[in-house]
Amino acid sequence: AKDNGRDNYQYFTPSMNASMLERLQLEQHLRSAVLHQEFCLHYQPIVSMETGQITSVEALIRWNDPEYGWVSPEKFIPIAENNGLIEPIGEWVLEQALKDLSHWHAKGIKLDMAINVSSRQCINVSGVRFDTLLADAIKRHGIAAERLHIEITESMLLDDSPHCLEVLNSIRQLGVTIHMDDFGTGFSSLSYLRKFPISVIKIDKSFVDNALVNEADASLVRAIVMMGKSLDLQLVAEGIETRAQWILLKSMGCDFGQGYLLSRPLPAKSLTPILAQGETF
Ligand code: C2E
Ligand code: CA
Ligand code: CA
Ligand code: CA
């Protein structure tokens, strides 16, 4: 792969800047990572604010490149979304996550699993629709569809194609619930919450942070929670780092919390004893 890389460089013009080169190199490493399955998943608990119990975990991808070390998904997921690698990566995530979930279920641990899905996966080019992939994976791993949650961002809903709505409706029909990630950060229109089969809103960390800092943002979060409730949606507060944030969001009526205060994302192996103990927060 290294030799190929050098061959390719002759096509670069001097005007290409360093960041572009860096990106192309990263892309090449990413291709090799897909080939050699250099990814792993970490899982972050989502805790019921009412009972303090872990009700689900969110699968978060991790990539350890032999040369770069750990590369943040914030960096490589957008690249993968652009060059199409998100499709094989997304399929790998789905497979691994369901494998780990079925192992936890086999141990008698009652748990739901949330998986992040990019819009590019929903409307994929390889010809297989994501709802078909999902239905097949759930069946193969013997998982009840109700235990699985798909996290999507507002950008997916911006895509006007009726195809996307069709895929999401079909996913919901399977029994899998759809969660709106990073709520409030995109160009969200409230009408999306009715048009698309959304069951849960995840309030973005920036709101969780700011709600404690100023009253205007606190009012905004309170309004989001009230609106969510009136639409019969559940609410998750993301990125809770302090006890004060937990108390505030709970008092506002949030149903679930997630963040470093409760737990960082952990490898399945490290999480198993915590889940098995039924630890409460
Ligand atoms: P996200 O879906 O919004 O995930 C939450 C991010 O916030 C995660 O970063 C998580 O580690 C981090 N986080 C959780 N609690 C706290 C906290 O209390 N404080 C702070 N500062 N951060 C917290 P991570 O794992 O680096 O993932 C970044 C983003 O990459 C994700 O944001 C998601 O958009 C994307 N991503 C991760 N895994 C996947 C995947 O399997 N597929 C796709 N399509 N995207 C993924
Ligand atoms: Ca997420
Ligand atoms: Ca999020
Ligand atoms: Ca995010």
GROMACS .gro file of C-alpha atoms in nm, residues 73-168:
model
   96
   73PRO     CA    1  -1.447   0.914   1.441
   74GLU     CA    2  -1.514   1.288   1.420
   75LYS     CA    3  -1.226   1.288   1.176
   76PHE     CA    4  -1.267   0.968   0.974
   77ILE     CA    5  -1.646   0.921   0.960
   78PRO     CA    6  -1.698   1.236   0.747
   79ILE     CA    7  -1.424   1.113   0.511
   80ALA     CA    8  -1.586   0.769   0.493
   81GLU     CA    9  -1.920   0.934   0.421
   82ASN     CA   10  -1.761   1.111   0.127
   83ASN     CA   11  -1.573   0.826  -0.036
   84GLY     CA   12  -1.830   0.554   0.019
   85LEU     CA   13  -1.630   0.360   0.279
   86ILE     CA   14  -1.910   0.431   0.526
   87GLU     CA   15  -2.104   0.143   0.372
   88PRO     CA   16  -1.858  -0.138   0.457
   89ILE     CA   17  -1.774   0.036   0.786
   90GLY     CA   18  -2.143   0.066   0.875
   91GLU     CA   19  -2.202  -0.299   0.796
   92TRP     CA   20  -1.908  -0.397   1.014
   93VAL     CA   21  -2.047  -0.184   1.300
   94LEU     CA   22  -2.390  -0.343   1.270
   95GLU     CA   23  -2.245  -0.696   1.268
   96GLN     CA   24  -2.011  -0.639   1.564
   97ALA     CA   25  -2.268  -0.451   1.771
   98LEU     CA   26  -2.533  -0.720   1.728
   99LYS     CA   27  -2.279  -0.990   1.806
  100ASP     CA   28  -2.189  -0.818   2.134
  101LEU     CA   29  -2.554  -0.750   2.216
  102SER     CA   30  -2.650  -1.115   2.162
  103HIS     CA   31  -2.363  -1.219   2.392
  104TRP     CA   32  -2.492  -0.987   2.664
  105HIS     CA   33  -2.845  -1.119   2.617
  106ALA     CA   34  -2.714  -1.476   2.640
  107LYS     CA   35  -2.564  -1.383   2.979
  108GLY     CA   36  -2.910  -1.277   3.094
  109ILE     CA   37  -2.831  -0.906   3.075
  110LYS     CA   38  -3.134  -0.703   2.971
  111LEU     CA   39  -3.005  -0.430   2.744
  112ASP     CA   40  -3.087  -0.219   2.440
  113MET     CA   41  -2.831  -0.108   2.183
  114ALA     CA   42  -2.810   0.219   1.991
  115ILE     CA   43  -2.618   0.232   1.664
  116ASN     CA   44  -2.517   0.545   1.472
  117VAL     CA   45  -2.617   0.544   1.106
  118SER     CA   46  -2.513   0.800   0.844
  119SER     CA   47  -2.750   0.921   0.576
  120ARG     CA   48  -2.516   0.780   0.315
  121GLN     CA   49  -2.583   0.432   0.460
  122CYS     CA   50  -2.956   0.477   0.442
  123ILE     CA   51  -2.951   0.560   0.076
  124ASN     CA   52  -2.669   0.332  -0.026
  125VAL     CA   53  -2.531   0.275  -0.370
  126SER     CA   54  -2.448  -0.094  -0.349
  127GLY     CA   55  -2.812  -0.175  -0.414
  128VAL     CA   56  -2.901  -0.323  -0.077
  129ARG     CA   57  -3.122  -0.100   0.129
  130PHE     CA   58  -3.031  -0.042   0.491
  131ASP     CA   59  -3.364  -0.170   0.620
  132THR     CA   60  -3.300  -0.498   0.437
  133LEU     CA   61  -2.951  -0.525   0.587
  134LEU     CA   62  -3.095  -0.453   0.929
  135ALA     CA   63  -3.377  -0.705   0.904
  136ASP     CA   64  -3.132  -0.972   0.797
  137ALA     CA   65  -2.880  -0.895   1.073
  138ILE     CA   66  -3.145  -0.892   1.346
  139LYS     CA   67  -3.273  -1.228   1.230
  140ARG     CA   68  -2.930  -1.387   1.204
  141HIS     CA   69  -2.830  -1.272   1.552
  142GLY     CA   70  -3.165  -1.365   1.704
  143ILE     CA   71  -3.224  -1.022   1.851
  144ALA     CA   72  -3.566  -0.875   1.924
  145ALA     CA   73  -3.598  -0.569   1.700
  146GLU     CA   74  -3.731  -0.367   1.995
  147ARG     CA   75  -3.389  -0.393   2.159
  148LEU     CA   76  -3.225  -0.205   1.874
  149HIS     CA   77  -3.216   0.174   1.825
  150ILE     CA   78  -3.086   0.362   1.523
  151GLU     CA   79  -2.940   0.708   1.583
  152ILE     CA   80  -2.971   0.944   1.291
  153THR     CA   81  -2.885   1.311   1.255
  154GLU     CA   82  -3.090   1.591   1.111
  155SER     CA   83  -2.883   1.590   0.793
  156MET     CA   84  -3.050   1.264   0.699
  157LEU     CA   85  -3.389   1.424   0.719
  158LEU     CA   86  -3.274   1.723   0.513
  159ASP     CA   87  -3.235   1.480   0.230
  160ASP     CA   88  -3.561   1.534   0.054
  161SER     CA   89  -3.571   1.200  -0.118
  162PRO     CA   90  -3.886   1.005  -0.042
  163HIS     CA   91  -3.656   0.702  -0.044
  164CYS     CA   92  -3.508   0.801   0.292
  165LEU     CA   93  -3.850   0.834   0.452
  166GLU     CA   94  -3.941   0.497   0.306
  167VAL     CA   95  -3.631   0.330   0.454
  168LEU     CA   96  -3.688   0.488   0.796
   0.00000   0.00000   0.00000
